[in-house]
Tab-separated table of C-alpha atoms and ligand atoms in Angstrom:
chain	number	residue	atom	x	y	z
A	1	MET	CA	69.381	267.799	75.767
A	2	ASN	CA	68.239	264.979	73.624
A	3	LEU	CA	68.596	261.846	74.530
A	4	THR	CA	70.175	260.983	71.123
A	5	HIS	CA	73.252	262.854	72.686
A	6	LEU	CA	73.805	260.065	75.072
A	7	GLY	CA	73.497	257.088	72.831
A	8	TRP	CA	69.570	256.761	72.205
A	9	ASN	CA	68.939	254.823	68.902
A	10	SER	CA	66.154	253.324	67.455
A	11	ARG	CA	67.023	250.029	68.012
A	12	LEU	CA	66.897	251.143	71.796
A	13	GLU	CA	63.636	252.664	71.019
A	14	GLN	CA	62.020	249.638	69.730
A	15	ARG	CA	63.287	247.482	72.902
A	16	PHE	CA	61.754	250.216	75.160
A	17	GLU	CA	58.405	249.887	73.478
A	18	PRO	CA	56.794	247.748	76.471
A	19	HIS	CA	58.198	250.550	78.955
A	20	ARG	CA	56.596	253.525	76.767
A	21	LEU	CA	53.437	251.368	77.182
A	22	ASP	CA	53.590	251.454	80.808
A	23	GLY	CA	53.929	255.087	80.820
A	24	LEU	CA	57.768	255.098	81.772
A	25	ALA	CA	60.457	257.040	80.200
A	26	PRO	CA	64.156	255.919	79.112
A	27	ALA	CA	67.164	257.814	80.876
A	28	ARG	CA	70.790	256.823	81.306
A	29	VAL	CA	72.360	256.389	84.464
A	30	VAL	CA	75.358	259.094	84.528
A	31	ARG	CA	76.394	258.310	87.975
A	32	GLU	CA	76.275	256.119	90.487
A	33	ASP	CA	77.339	256.620	94.396
A	34	ARG	CA	75.989	254.143	97.214
A	35	ASP	CA	72.689	253.041	95.946
A	36	ARG	CA	72.142	256.941	94.643
A	37	TYR	CA	72.004	257.704	91.239
A	38	ARG	CA	71.893	260.438	88.747
A	39	VAL	CA	70.315	259.962	85.366
A	40	ASN	CA	69.586	262.089	82.254
A	41	ASP	CA	66.081	261.428	80.774
A	42	GLY	CA	66.556	264.995	78.918
A	43	ALA	CA	67.752	266.572	81.842
A	44	GLU	CA	70.081	265.662	84.613
A	45	ARG	CA	68.322	264.299	87.871
A	46	PRO	CA	68.440	262.434	90.908
A	47	ALA	CA	67.075	258.993	91.134
A	48	GLU	CA	66.544	255.978	93.219
A	49	VAL	CA	65.445	252.101	92.604
A	50	SER	CA	61.877	251.538	93.140
A	51	GLY	CA	61.018	249.172	96.336
A	52	ARG	CA	59.594	246.273	94.033
A	53	PHE	CA	63.267	246.596	92.277
A	54	ARG	CA	64.728	246.378	95.614
A	55	HIS	CA	62.333	243.371	96.550
A	56	GLU	CA	62.879	241.592	92.827
A	57	ALA	CA	66.665	242.278	92.820
A	58	GLN	CA	69.124	238.662	92.991
A	59	SER	CA	72.179	240.250	93.182
A	60	ARG	CA	74.074	243.312	93.467
A	61	THR	CA	74.816	243.190	89.679
A	62	ASP	CA	71.063	243.472	88.628
A	63	TYR	CA	71.159	247.099	90.056
A	64	PRO	CA	71.865	250.106	87.836
A	65	ALA	CA	75.207	250.917	86.882
A	66	VAL	CA	77.049	254.015	85.174
A	67	GLY	CA	75.883	253.341	81.149
A	68	ASP	CA	72.671	251.751	81.779
A	69	TRP	CA	69.651	252.396	80.042
A	70	VAL	CA	66.746	252.411	82.743
A	71	ALA	CA	62.966	252.727	82.777
A	72	VAL	CA	62.092	255.784	84.951
A	73	ARG	CA	58.824	257.055	86.510
A	74	SER	CA	59.148	260.590	87.491
A	75	SER	CA	57.302	261.935	90.313
A	76	ASP	CA	57.006	265.755	90.896
A	77	ALA	CA	59.213	267.993	89.173
A	78	ASP	CA	61.725	268.656	92.179
A	79	GLY	CA	61.915	264.966	93.525
A	80	PRO	CA	64.030	262.040	92.589
A	81	VAL	CA	62.691	259.760	89.510
A	82	THR	CA	62.029	256.370	90.506
A	83	ILE	CA	64.237	253.432	88.408
A	84	VAL	CA	61.751	250.694	87.667
A	85	ALA	CA	63.958	248.680	85.552
A	86	VAL	CA	67.038	248.320	83.843
A	87	LEU	CA	67.238	247.199	80.413
A	88	PRO	CA	69.380	244.397	78.922
A	89	ARG	CA	73.316	245.500	79.039
A	90	SER	CA	75.001	244.998	75.840
A	91	SER	CA	78.702	244.935	77.952
A	92	THR	CA	79.109	244.559	81.367
A	93	PHE	CA	82.123	245.406	83.459
A	94	ILE	CA	82.226	243.480	86.425
A	95	ARG	CA	84.333	244.469	89.478
A	96	HIS	CA	84.738	240.821	91.196
A	97	ALA	CA	84.691	240.874	94.802
A	98	VAL	CA	87.811	241.099	96.907
A	99	GLY	CA	87.729	238.559	99.380
A	100	ASP	CA	84.549	237.762	101.173
A	101	ALA	CA	83.804	241.449	101.598
A	102	THR	CA	80.944	242.634	99.294
A	103	GLU	CA	79.483	241.053	95.864
A	104	PRO	CA	80.578	241.458	92.849
A	105	GLN	CA	79.586	245.013	90.946
A	106	VAL	CA	78.888	246.247	87.789
A	107	VAL	CA	81.168	249.194	87.121
A	108	ALA	CA	80.324	250.395	83.749
A	109	ALA	CA	77.524	249.335	81.241
A	110	ASN	CA	76.998	249.494	77.328
A	111	VAL	CA	80.194	250.335	76.684
A	112	ASP	CA	80.940	250.076	72.661
A	113	THR	CA	84.771	250.391	72.575
A	114	VAL	CA	87.067	250.028	75.143
A	115	PHE	CA	90.432	251.801	74.821
A	116	VAL	CA	93.572	249.743	76.348
A	117	VAL	CA	96.067	251.932	77.494
A	118	ALA	CA	99.296	251.553	77.588
A	119	GLY	CA	102.405	253.897	77.794
A	120	LEU	CA	105.759	253.572	75.761
A	121	ASP	CA	107.661	254.233	78.501
A	122	ALA	CA	109.863	252.439	80.646
A	123	ASP	CA	106.504	250.601	81.925
A	124	TYR	CA	105.311	249.019	79.050
A	125	ASN	CA	104.454	245.438	79.810
A	126	PRO	CA	102.903	242.867	77.411
A	127	ARG	CA	101.511	240.760	79.839
A	128	ARG	CA	98.981	243.709	81.156
A	129	ILE	CA	98.222	244.382	77.758
A	130	GLU	CA	97.253	241.060	77.097
A	131	ARG	CA	94.928	241.180	80.641
A	132	TYR	CA	93.256	244.427	79.918
A	133	VAL	CA	92.258	242.934	76.599
A	134	THR	CA	91.020	240.018	77.943
A	135	ALA	CA	88.633	242.053	80.511
A	136	ALA	CA	87.691	243.900	77.541
A	137	TRP	CA	86.691	240.997	75.490
A	138	GLU	CA	84.754	239.456	78.880
A	139	SER	CA	82.901	242.457	79.112
A	140	GLY	CA	81.483	242.370	75.356
A	141	ALA	CA	82.823	245.584	74.100
A	142	GLN	CA	85.535	245.868	71.837
A	143	PRO	CA	89.064	246.646	72.763
A	144	VAL	CA	91.140	249.039	70.667
A	145	ILE	CA	95.003	249.372	72.155
A	146	VAL	CA	96.045	252.624	72.387
A	147	LEU	CA	100.370	252.732	72.693
A	148	ASN	CA	100.136	256.362	74.767
A	149	LYS	CA	103.586	258.232	75.341
A	150	SER	CA	104.641	257.686	71.512
A	151	ASP	CA	107.226	260.440	72.009
A	152	LEU	CA	109.059	258.539	74.426
A	153	ALA	CA	109.392	255.330	72.128
A	154	GLU	CA	112.926	253.846	70.805
A	155	ASP	CA	111.365	252.394	68.036
A	156	LEU	CA	107.729	252.990	67.602
A	157	GLU	CA	107.405	250.623	64.867
A	158	THR	CA	108.591	247.487	66.512
A	159	ARG	CA	106.721	247.992	69.240
A	160	ILE	CA	103.694	248.597	67.475
A	161	ALA	CA	104.112	245.662	65.401
A	162	GLU	CA	104.772	243.391	68.719
A	163	THR	CA	101.782	244.612	70.321
A	164	GLU	CA	99.603	243.713	66.956
A	165	LEU	CA	101.207	240.024	67.796
A	166	LEU	CA	99.915	239.790	71.303
A	167	ALA	CA	96.106	240.342	70.018
A	168	PRO	CA	95.687	239.670	66.721
A	169	GLY	CA	92.594	240.941	65.318
A	170	VAL	CA	92.667	244.146	67.995
A	171	PRO	CA	93.332	247.616	66.423
A	172	VAL	CA	96.508	249.233	67.899
A	173	VAL	CA	96.876	252.841	67.365
A	174	ALA	CA	100.202	255.233	68.714
A	175	VAL	CA	99.678	258.246	69.914
A	176	SER	CA	101.208	261.161	72.459
A	177	ALA	CA	98.471	262.598	74.188
A	178	ARG	CA	100.709	265.284	75.448
A	179	GLU	CA	101.938	266.508	71.895
A	180	ALA	CA	98.442	265.705	70.679
A	181	LEU	CA	99.997	263.112	67.863
A	182	GLY	CA	97.873	260.805	66.356
A	183	LEU	CA	94.341	261.235	68.135
A	184	ASP	CA	92.628	261.881	65.206
A	185	ALA	CA	92.619	257.985	64.686
A	186	LEU	CA	90.735	257.503	67.371
A	187	GLY	CA	88.191	259.212	65.425
A	188	ALA	CA	87.057	255.661	63.982
A	189	TRP	CA	85.457	254.672	67.265
A	190	LEU	CA	84.289	258.008	68.755
A	191	THR	CA	81.387	257.839	66.459
A	192	PRO	CA	78.215	260.051	67.213
A	193	GLY	CA	76.034	257.904	69.812
A	194	SER	CA	78.801	255.124	70.576
A	195	THR	CA	80.084	254.725	74.087
A	196	VAL	CA	83.922	254.419	75.217
A	197	ALA	CA	85.683	253.814	78.049
A	198	LEU	CA	89.657	253.792	79.175
A	199	LEU	CA	91.470	250.906	80.917
A	200	GLY	CA	95.148	251.077	81.994
A	201	MET	CA	97.299	251.434	84.462
A	202	SER	CA	97.497	254.313	86.650
A	203	GLY	CA	100.044	256.417	85.120
A	204	VAL	CA	99.493	255.694	81.282
A	205	GLY	CA	97.930	258.597	80.604
A	206	LYS	CA	94.269	258.093	80.664
A	207	SER	CA	93.307	261.346	82.002
A	208	THR	CA	95.448	263.411	79.447
A	209	ILE	CA	93.500	261.243	76.760
A	210	VAL	CA	90.294	262.223	78.213
A	211	ASN	CA	91.208	265.875	78.521
A	212	ALA	CA	92.597	265.950	75.207
A	213	LEU	CA	89.203	264.273	73.737
A	214	LEU	CA	87.054	266.654	75.983
A	215	GLY	CA	88.776	270.100	74.608
A	216	GLU	CA	87.643	272.940	75.655
A	217	GLU	CA	84.369	271.449	77.002
A	218	ARG	CA	86.540	270.045	79.336
A	219	LEU	CA	84.937	271.587	82.434
A	220	ALA	CA	81.237	272.770	81.372
A	221	THR	CA	80.718	268.674	80.962
A	222	ASN	CA	82.943	267.415	83.450
A	223	GLU	CA	81.451	269.049	86.190
A	224	VAL	CA	77.875	269.353	87.582
A	225	ARG	CA	76.880	271.848	89.714
A	226	ALA	CA	74.407	270.251	92.731
A	227	TRP	CA	73.211	271.074	96.340
A	228	ASP	CA	74.335	268.655	99.042
A	229	SER	CA	72.008	268.123	101.880
A	230	ARG	CA	72.571	270.983	103.648
A	231	GLY	CA	71.838	273.355	100.811
A	232	ARG	CA	75.369	273.893	99.862
A	233	HIS	CA	76.587	274.399	96.503
A	234	THR	CA	79.093	271.830	95.604
A	235	THR	CA	80.549	269.991	92.131
A	236	THR	CA	80.117	266.799	91.446
A	237	HIS	CA	82.057	264.503	89.260
A	238	ARG	CA	80.043	263.277	86.384
A	239	GLU	CA	80.781	259.453	85.354
A	240	LEU	CA	79.371	259.676	81.812
A	241	VAL	CA	79.937	262.491	79.809
A	242	PRO	CA	78.983	263.193	76.342
A	243	LEU	CA	82.007	264.032	74.015
A	244	PRO	CA	82.198	267.330	71.772
A	245	CYS	CA	82.977	264.479	68.564
A	246	GLY	CA	79.673	263.113	69.404
A	247	ALA	CA	80.479	260.225	71.290
A	248	VAL	CA	79.840	259.314	74.949
A	249	LEU	CA	82.641	258.814	77.949
A	250	ILE	CA	82.485	256.393	80.859
A	251	ASP	CA	85.274	257.245	83.510
A	252	THR	CA	84.182	255.841	86.879
A	253	PRO	CA	86.802	255.344	89.474
A	254	GLY	CA	85.879	251.665	89.398
A	255	MET	CA	86.669	251.246	85.577
A	256	ARG	CA	90.030	252.734	86.713
A	257	VAL	CA	91.223	250.364	89.117
A	258	LEU	CA	89.378	247.469	87.487
A	259	GLN	CA	92.496	245.801	86.664
A	260	LEU	CA	93.591	245.792	89.895
A	261	TRP	CA	90.570	243.587	91.609
A	262	THR	CA	90.460	241.328	88.637
A	263	ASP	CA	93.993	240.770	89.193
A	264	GLU	CA	95.137	241.797	92.957
A	265	SER	CA	98.595	241.237	92.105
A	266	ALA	CA	98.912	243.902	89.887
A	267	LEU	CA	100.015	247.046	92.402
A	268	GLU	CA	103.067	244.771	93.292
A	269	ASP	CA	103.913	243.806	89.333
A	270	THR	CA	104.457	247.730	88.190
A	271	PHE	CA	105.521	249.152	91.165
A	272	PRO	CA	107.489	246.023	92.717
A	273	GLU	CA	110.349	248.207	94.494
A	274	ILE	CA	108.217	250.530	96.215
A	275	GLU	CA	105.863	247.380	97.729
A	276	MET	CA	109.240	245.579	98.807
A	277	LEU	CA	110.319	249.003	100.830
A	278	ALA	CA	106.956	249.022	102.083
A	279	ARG	CA	107.278	245.616	103.781
A	280	GLU	CA	110.128	247.631	105.812
A	281	CYS	CA	108.030	250.373	107.273
A	282	ARG	CA	108.529	250.361	111.176
A	283	PHE	CA	103.911	250.184	110.928
A	284	ARG	CA	102.379	247.286	109.176
A	285	ASP	CA	99.519	250.084	108.388
A	286	CYS	CA	101.847	252.817	107.393
A	287	ARG	CA	100.469	254.914	104.715
A	288	HIS	CA	103.845	256.453	103.820
A	289	GLN	CA	102.786	259.900	104.941
A	290	SER	CA	104.866	261.175	107.387
A	291	GLU	CA	104.872	258.114	110.080
A	292	PRO	CA	108.300	257.570	112.057
A	293	GLY	CA	110.279	254.605	110.715
A	294	CYS	CA	108.780	254.736	107.006
A	295	ALA	CA	110.809	252.917	104.732
A	296	VAL	CA	109.434	254.662	101.876
A	297	LEU	CA	109.836	258.060	102.850
A	298	ALA	CA	113.661	257.304	103.667
A	299	ALA	CA	113.902	256.267	100.162
A	300	GLU	CA	112.428	259.179	98.861
A	301	SER	CA	114.712	261.702	100.905
A	302	ALA	CA	117.784	259.405	99.942
A	303	GLY	CA	116.852	259.905	96.485
A	304	THR	CA	116.745	255.532	95.664
A	305	LEU	CA	113.553	256.365	95.008
A	306	GLU	CA	112.083	257.963	91.711
A	307	PRO	CA	109.725	260.765	92.816
A	308	GLU	CA	107.800	260.027	89.492
A	309	ARG	CA	107.024	256.413	90.787
A	310	LEU	CA	105.949	257.249	93.869
A	311	ALA	CA	103.647	259.681	92.973
A	312	SER	CA	102.003	257.506	90.341
A	313	TRP	CA	102.052	255.090	93.520
A	314	ARG	CA	100.315	257.290	95.498
A	315	LYS	CA	97.644	258.115	93.256
A	316	LEU	CA	97.021	254.252	92.297
A	317	GLN	CA	96.739	253.860	96.408
A	318	ARG	CA	93.767	256.727	96.686
A	319	GLU	CA	92.003	255.135	93.925
A	320	LEU	CA	92.098	252.051	96.076
A	321	ARG	CA	91.359	253.507	99.179
A	322	TRP	CA	88.548	255.609	97.784
A	323	LEU	CA	86.850	252.239	96.155
A	324	ALA	CA	87.601	250.415	99.118
A	325	GLY	CA	85.712	253.150	101.103
A	326	LYS	CA	82.864	252.837	99.143
A	327	GLN	CA	82.772	249.041	99.473
A	328	ASP	CA	82.860	249.418	103.264
A	329	GLN	CA	80.378	251.967	102.943
A	330	ARG	CA	78.046	250.300	101.708
A	331	VAL	CA	78.636	247.255	103.510
A	332	ARG	CA	77.616	249.112	106.443
A	333	LEU	CA	74.434	250.494	104.889
A	334	GLU	CA	73.030	247.309	103.672
A	335	GLU	CA	74.325	245.651	108.059
A	336	GLN	CA	72.484	248.489	109.179
A	337	ALA	CA	69.232	248.034	107.368
A	338	ARG	CA	69.527	244.430	108.105
A	339	TRP	CA	69.676	245.205	111.786
A	340	ARG	CA	66.677	247.646	110.956
A	341	ALA	CA	64.369	245.043	110.268
A	342	ILE	CA	65.424	242.254	112.510
A	343	HIS	CA	64.660	244.819	115.268
A	344	ASN	CA	61.451	245.811	113.431
A	345	SER	CA	60.143	242.224	113.373
A	346	MET	CA	61.377	241.951	117.323
A	347	LYS	CA	59.115	245.071	118.280
A	348	SER	CA	56.145	243.831	116.846
A	349	HIS	CA	57.105	239.886	118.120
A	350	PRO	CA	53.561	238.920	120.993
A	351	LYS	CA	55.881	237.320	122.992
A	352	LEU	CA	58.095	240.436	123.836
A	353	LYS	CA	55.278	242.668	123.894
A	354	ALA	CA	53.465	240.714	126.360
A	355	ARG	CA	56.436	240.981	128.153
A	356	GLY	CA	57.225	244.562	128.145
A	357	GLU	CA	60.496	243.980	126.709
A	358	ARG	CA	61.969	246.734	124.621
A	359	TRP	CA	64.438	247.532	121.748
B	409	LIG	P1	96.019	258.166	84.104
B	409	LIG	O1	96.630	257.950	85.550
B	409	LIG	O2	96.827	257.226	83.357
B	409	LIG	O3	95.302	259.183	84.111
B	409	LIG	O4	97.400	259.383	83.508
B	409	LIG	P2	97.678	261.045	83.568
B	409	LIG	O5	97.311	261.174	82.327
B	409	LIG	O6	97.430	261.295	84.680
B	409	LIG	O7	99.336	261.023	83.170
B	409	LIG	C1	100.383	260.243	83.924
B	409	LIG	C2	101.487	261.136	83.642
B	409	LIG	O8	102.030	260.776	82.358
B	409	LIG	C3	101.484	262.531	83.942
B	409	LIG	O9	102.907	263.139	84.157
B	409	LIG	C4	101.599	262.761	82.172
B	409	LIG	O10	101.922	264.461	81.913
B	409	LIG	C5	102.219	261.869	81.634
B	409	LIG	N1	102.231	261.960	79.938
B	409	LIG	C6	100.358	261.320	79.694
B	409	LIG	N2	100.292	261.226	78.117
B	409	LIG	C7	101.731	261.519	77.965
B	409	LIG	C8	102.478	261.503	76.519
B	409	LIG	O11	102.276	261.194	75.651
B	409	LIG	N3	103.696	261.416	76.682
B	409	LIG	C9	104.859	261.609	77.664
B	409	LIG	N4	106.001	261.810	77.255
B	409	LIG	N5	103.854	261.700	78.989
B	409	LIG	C10	102.504	261.768	79.087
B	410	LIG	ZN1	105.820	253.810	104.991
């Protein structure tokens, strides 16, 4: 595959020149998972950052993220390539740390256009649209508001006018992803080589829009055959996908829950009735699956809780847990590395050696 399909252009090539002179090749990060990367430099390969990169990194945000252009050195044909440098980013989505558990982290880089997706159903919430648009501006990307589920809108024209007032200068497009209506209008931003991403609460229709954009190539492009460490055949999810129209889509789990981390009350904002019920559960850490004394399940079977609301709330919870797990894992690995370093320095400590103490 040619790198222009991933958004490479002559401007980037120009900036890359010093790296070329060093014998490095350009590649784009298509997936990031706990410090392991997959990059595409014409073909997709595993990658890791060089020891020097690690040493010189000042913070987590210096590390490669999905969408980054990186300079790589390849070793033997099968092994991972080494990421030596990350090119300056044109836009950066940062997930801020929650509590003091982890450092801020880049969840996507070099996005040109962000489709801020909102649903024209009962969940329509102008304040939330404002927050997403703000997050898009802060990243350096260009926001476009996509009002989805136009098939459900009572008074479409009024809603569009209202939304246009929220964010002057930001284009507003009404679509129905499910009915495949109005999606052509997105073509203005889906130009070959441009990078797009979607932001919006769970349930607004992001996946439906992505599937429509992917069309028939959906499975072929979105999933990658790979082999895990035990040689088993697995399918992994690629987080940067070239679309049939020539644009590149970034769809990372981190992007999906971005707003929840910039605004922790979003979950409660969106599902106040469920959050309220959850406080009545017998167990504080109730997951509302099958626990005794679960107020959420009780409301579900009593029919006082809309099954659709519960389903999208569950989906959101899963996304949050996924992300939390990913963070925990990172903290654990960093902690292990720190202790290994301490143990190693202790082992070689002359006093300890003399006393014959062992670690
Ligand atoms: P995501 O969580 O943002 O990825 O949302 P999904 O794409 O999973 O969609 C959530 C729900 O909204 C699903 O049941 C979709 O079928 C439905 N949906 C998506 N787009 C439309 C639309 O244009 N109109 C209507 N009525 N429903 C839609
Ligand atoms: Zn419960």
